[in-house]
Structure formats: structure tokens, C-alpha cells
Short mmCIF file of C-alpha atoms in Angstrom, two decimals:
data_model
loop_
_atom_site.label_atom_id
_atom_site.label_comp_id
_atom_site.label_asym_id
_atom_site.label_seq_id
_atom_site.Cartn_x
_atom_site.Cartn_y
_atom_site.Cartn_z
CA MET A 1 -107.93 -70.10 -93.67
CA ASN A 2 -108.71 -69.91 -90.00
CA VAL A 3 -106.52 -72.84 -88.94
CA GLU A 4 -107.68 -72.71 -85.23
CA HIS A 5 -111.48 -73.04 -86.47
CA VAL A 6 -110.55 -76.08 -88.80
CA GLY A 7 -108.77 -77.68 -85.55
CA GLN A 8 -111.72 -76.74 -83.32
CA ALA A 9 -114.04 -78.37 -85.66
CA TYR A 10 -111.95 -81.66 -86.02
CA ALA A 11 -111.61 -81.80 -82.42
CA SER A 12 -115.49 -81.61 -81.64
CA VAL A 13 -115.93 -84.89 -83.84
CA ALA A 14 -112.61 -86.69 -83.36
CA ASP A 15 -114.20 -89.81 -81.91
CA LEU A 16 -116.51 -90.08 -84.52
CA TYR A 17 -113.94 -89.52 -87.11
CA ILE A 18 -111.63 -91.99 -85.62
CA ARG A 19 -114.72 -94.80 -85.64
CA LEU A 20 -115.36 -94.04 -89.34
CA PHE A 21 -111.93 -93.54 -90.72
CA GLY A 22 -109.54 -94.50 -88.48
CA THR A 23 -108.05 -97.47 -90.02
CA SER A 24 -106.03 -98.40 -93.22
CA GLN A 25 -108.87 -101.04 -93.88
CA GLN A 26 -111.09 -98.24 -94.26
CA VAL A 27 -109.08 -96.47 -96.93
CA HIS A 28 -109.66 -97.59 -100.28
CA VAL A 29 -107.32 -100.12 -101.79
CA ASP A 30 -106.44 -98.35 -104.86
CA ASP A 31 -105.28 -95.34 -102.79
CA LEU A 32 -103.18 -97.42 -100.48
CA ALA A 33 -101.34 -98.96 -103.53
CA PHE A 34 -101.30 -95.11 -104.97
CA ILE A 35 -99.79 -93.87 -101.98
CA GLY A 36 -97.45 -96.75 -101.37
CA ARG A 37 -96.26 -96.83 -104.78
CA HIS A 38 -94.99 -93.39 -104.58
CA LEU A 39 -93.89 -92.89 -101.06
CA SER A 40 -92.24 -96.30 -100.46
CA GLY A 41 -88.74 -96.71 -101.35
CA ARG A 42 -87.74 -92.90 -100.26
CA SER A 43 -84.72 -92.53 -98.59
CA GLY A 44 -85.28 -90.15 -95.70
CA PRO A 45 -88.24 -89.20 -93.89
CA VAL A 46 -91.71 -88.57 -95.33
CA LEU A 47 -94.20 -86.17 -93.85
CA ASP A 48 -97.78 -87.11 -93.23
CA LEU A 49 -99.45 -83.76 -93.07
CA GLY A 50 -102.75 -83.80 -91.63
CA CYS A 51 -102.33 -87.58 -90.34
CA GLY A 52 -105.72 -87.68 -88.51
CA PRO A 53 -105.80 -90.61 -86.46
CA GLY A 54 -102.38 -91.89 -87.89
CA HIS A 55 -103.44 -95.15 -89.90
CA ILE A 56 -101.91 -94.07 -92.95
CA THR A 57 -98.61 -93.11 -91.19
CA ASP A 58 -98.73 -96.33 -89.71
CA HIS A 59 -99.28 -98.26 -93.20
CA LEU A 60 -96.29 -96.03 -94.76
CA ARG A 61 -94.22 -97.32 -91.84
CA SER A 62 -95.10 -100.95 -92.55
CA LEU A 63 -93.86 -100.54 -96.05
CA GLY A 64 -90.39 -99.51 -94.52
CA VAL A 65 -90.80 -95.90 -94.77
CA ASP A 66 -89.50 -93.68 -92.17
CA ALA A 67 -93.09 -91.94 -92.07
CA GLN A 68 -93.97 -89.26 -89.32
CA GLY A 69 -97.68 -88.08 -88.63
CA ILE A 70 -98.18 -84.37 -88.19
CA ASP A 71 -101.58 -82.81 -87.28
CA MET A 72 -103.06 -79.69 -85.54
CA VAL A 73 -105.66 -81.89 -83.67
CA PRO A 74 -104.33 -83.13 -80.08
CA GLU A 75 -107.14 -85.59 -80.06
CA PHE A 76 -105.81 -87.19 -83.20
CA ILE A 77 -102.34 -87.04 -81.98
CA ALA A 78 -103.05 -88.90 -78.76
CA HIS A 79 -105.08 -91.64 -80.26
CA ALA A 80 -102.00 -92.08 -82.89
CA LYS A 81 -99.49 -92.23 -80.46
CA ALA A 82 -101.72 -94.82 -78.20
CA ALA A 83 -102.74 -96.83 -81.38
CA HIS A 84 -99.53 -96.96 -83.23
CA PRO A 85 -96.79 -96.58 -80.21
CA SER A 86 -93.55 -97.48 -82.31
CA GLY A 87 -94.63 -94.38 -84.68
CA THR A 88 -93.71 -90.61 -84.40
CA TYR A 89 -96.56 -88.29 -84.30
CA GLN A 90 -96.59 -84.68 -83.05
CA LEU A 91 -98.54 -81.68 -83.45
CA GLY A 92 -97.72 -79.21 -85.96
CA SER A 93 -99.02 -76.91 -88.86
CA MET A 94 -98.52 -77.58 -92.24
CA GLU A 95 -98.40 -73.81 -92.96
CA LYS A 96 -95.13 -73.74 -91.37
CA LEU A 97 -92.92 -76.86 -91.14
CA ASP A 98 -90.54 -77.54 -88.23
CA VAL A 99 -87.61 -78.95 -90.38
CA ALA A 100 -84.74 -77.48 -92.35
CA ASN A 101 -84.92 -76.87 -96.24
CA HIS A 102 -84.84 -79.53 -98.85
CA SER A 103 -84.78 -82.11 -95.55
CA VAL A 104 -87.50 -84.50 -96.11
CA ALA A 105 -87.95 -87.25 -98.84
CA GLY A 106 -91.64 -86.99 -99.35
CA ILE A 107 -94.76 -85.35 -98.07
CA LEU A 108 -98.59 -86.70 -98.19
CA ALA A 109 -101.10 -84.41 -97.84
CA TRP A 110 -104.03 -86.91 -97.96
CA TYR A 111 -107.41 -84.69 -97.79
CA SER A 112 -105.37 -82.47 -95.73
CA LEU A 113 -105.73 -79.56 -98.30
CA ILE A 114 -109.24 -79.75 -98.63
CA HIS A 115 -110.29 -76.51 -96.64
CA LEU A 116 -107.73 -74.39 -97.67
CA PRO A 117 -109.09 -71.24 -99.67
CA PRO A 118 -107.86 -71.15 -103.50
CA GLN A 119 -106.06 -68.17 -102.36
CA ASP A 120 -103.94 -70.01 -99.39
CA LEU A 121 -103.02 -72.71 -101.65
CA GLY A 122 -100.17 -71.53 -103.23
CA SER A 123 -98.34 -70.48 -99.94
CA VAL A 124 -98.92 -73.70 -98.24
CA LEU A 125 -97.42 -75.81 -101.45
CA GLY A 126 -94.59 -72.98 -101.46
CA GLU A 127 -93.79 -74.55 -98.00
CA PHE A 128 -94.01 -78.14 -98.93
CA ARG A 129 -91.34 -77.25 -101.68
CA ARG A 130 -88.98 -75.61 -99.28
CA ALA A 131 -88.79 -78.75 -96.95
CA MET A 132 -88.73 -81.05 -99.85
CA ALA A 133 -85.54 -82.61 -100.92
CA PRO A 134 -84.53 -82.81 -104.77
CA ALA A 135 -86.23 -85.22 -106.37
CA GLY A 136 -88.77 -85.63 -103.28
CA ARG A 137 -92.22 -86.96 -103.85
CA LEU A 138 -95.73 -85.17 -103.02
CA VAL A 139 -98.98 -87.08 -102.84
CA VAL A 140 -102.14 -85.16 -102.36
CA GLY A 141 -105.49 -86.45 -102.34
CA PHE A 142 -108.74 -84.23 -102.70
CA PHE A 143 -112.23 -83.76 -103.76
CA ASP A 144 -112.54 -83.88 -107.44
CA GLY A 145 -114.85 -81.36 -109.21
CA ASP A 146 -115.47 -79.20 -112.77
CA GLU A 147 -114.40 -76.15 -110.82
CA VAL A 148 -112.76 -74.94 -107.87
CA ASP A 149 -115.96 -74.84 -105.85
CA ALA A 150 -116.68 -74.23 -101.72
CA PHE A 151 -119.44 -76.74 -100.38
CA ASP A 152 -120.53 -78.12 -96.81
CA HIS A 153 -118.45 -80.45 -95.93
CA LYS A 154 -119.73 -82.42 -92.83
CA VAL A 155 -117.05 -80.99 -90.68
CA VAL A 156 -116.01 -77.56 -92.13
CA THR A 157 -116.49 -75.86 -94.99
CA ALA A 158 -114.16 -77.82 -98.01
CA TYR A 159 -112.91 -76.96 -101.93
CA ARG A 160 -113.30 -79.63 -105.07
CA TRP A 161 -110.90 -79.05 -107.73
CA PRO A 162 -110.38 -79.79 -111.20
CA VAL A 163 -107.30 -82.26 -111.51
CA ASP A 164 -105.66 -80.07 -114.30
CA GLU A 165 -106.14 -77.04 -112.20
CA PHE A 166 -104.46 -78.34 -109.21
CA SER A 167 -101.91 -79.88 -111.29
CA GLU A 168 -101.24 -76.33 -112.20
CA ARG A 169 -101.08 -75.26 -109.07
CA LEU A 170 -98.35 -77.93 -108.34
CA THR A 171 -96.27 -76.53 -111.29
CA ARG A 172 -96.41 -73.06 -110.35
CA ALA A 173 -94.86 -74.29 -106.61
CA GLY A 174 -92.10 -76.16 -108.11
CA PHE A 175 -93.47 -79.35 -108.67
CA THR A 176 -94.02 -81.91 -111.77
CA ALA A 177 -96.90 -84.13 -111.51
CA VAL A 178 -96.36 -87.67 -112.73
CA GLU A 179 -99.66 -89.63 -112.02
CA HIS A 180 -103.22 -88.99 -111.31
CA LEU A 181 -105.90 -91.40 -110.07
CA ARG A 182 -109.58 -90.33 -110.19
CA ARG A 183 -112.69 -92.18 -108.80
CA PRO A 184 -116.35 -90.80 -109.58
CA SER A 185 -118.82 -90.88 -107.05
CA ASP A 186 -120.22 -94.12 -106.19
CA GLY A 187 -123.34 -92.74 -104.28
CA THR A 188 -122.10 -92.73 -101.08
CA HIS A 189 -118.40 -91.26 -101.42
CA ARG A 190 -117.95 -87.74 -103.90
CA PRO A 191 -115.72 -88.01 -106.49
CA HIS A 192 -112.36 -88.06 -105.44
CA ALA A 193 -108.80 -87.36 -107.19
CA ALA A 194 -104.80 -87.89 -106.25
CA ILE A 195 -101.93 -86.73 -107.59
CA ALA A 196 -98.29 -87.69 -107.13
CA ALA A 197 -95.64 -85.38 -108.32
CA ILE A 198 -91.92 -84.93 -108.06
CA ALA A 199 -89.84 -81.60 -106.77
CA ALA A 200 -88.56 -80.23 -109.90
CA ASP A 201 -85.09 -79.07 -110.01
CA VAL A 202 -84.37 -76.10 -108.13
#
């Protein structure tokens, strides 16, 4: 993945993205419940990777989670800091997390893995596993599909994944899936999937 290209693509539409998706009220209620169910109650920091405008990070904080937002788009981080001044937001890349081994209690990757070519997914999940404490929780959201398939996302090329195949990739990286959520297309939104997984014993 050309990280710089993806970051520039999102920076170019940051204002529009924030208007369309920048509050937790614009997140499906089932998704907020799924995220909260698996990441609230964590003892330790939870990283929201690809946090965008910071709205889900802030939602997690409202649940008592020590959530920290990380994104590679400066415009998103600037907005998140202004909109949610009590939170912690910083520039960074999910490909190389600036945290110690096994130091985080949870990771949220909500549609932040969708631009990874399939051959790059394993290394990023491996980085997540390196950072994750024993029994830490990972929650991912992505586009559902019958096969791994690239398509022309409005911002930059993205990929659909079958839930079973994504779960298998998580298993290879040292996670065990514990719950799936799927939602078909409603004519406006593409088919959606989410997986919650636990870091397996080292």
C-alpha cells in the first residue's frame, strides 16, 4: 500500500468527509453497540487506528475507555483535537505503532484496513498482535463481499472481504474471532461486516 497516496487522498476530501461522517450520530447504532460491547471495560489503553475525525474515539471515551486516536491525515487529527479537546489524538501509522510490545488492551480498526492490498494485510495484523496485551480485543469493520475484490472507492481503491476469509487472516496473525456482525446493502450503503477477536495466548 502506498500510505502517502492514501493519506493525500483523504486529506483532499477531509472537510467533506468530516461533514458526512464526523459524528457518532452518523454511525449505525448496531455498530456503536458492537464496538462498545467488545472494547468497553478494557483495563488499559485502546487505540482507534485510522480514527478520522475522532468521533468513535470520543464515543469510546464516553463509555469510560482509555481510547486514543491515531491517524495519518493531519486534517483529521486537527479536527479531532478541536472537536474533542479532552481526548488524545496523534499522527501515526498503523503499519508501525509507537507502543511497546503487548502494551495495549484493545484496537479498533474501523474501515481503516480497507485500502490494504491483500498481500499487505498480514504484516499489519502482525503489528496489531505485537502491540496487543494477552486477551486484548481487536474490532475491525470492513466491506463485505463474496470474494476478495478491489473496487473504486470514492476516495481511493478499497477491497471487499468475505467474513470467513478475513477471520482466517486474523487467525494466522494470532487472533481468535469471537463475534461477527453483517449487514446487507440497503441501496445506499455497501454490504458491511465487522469482526471482534481476542489475542490468542502467546
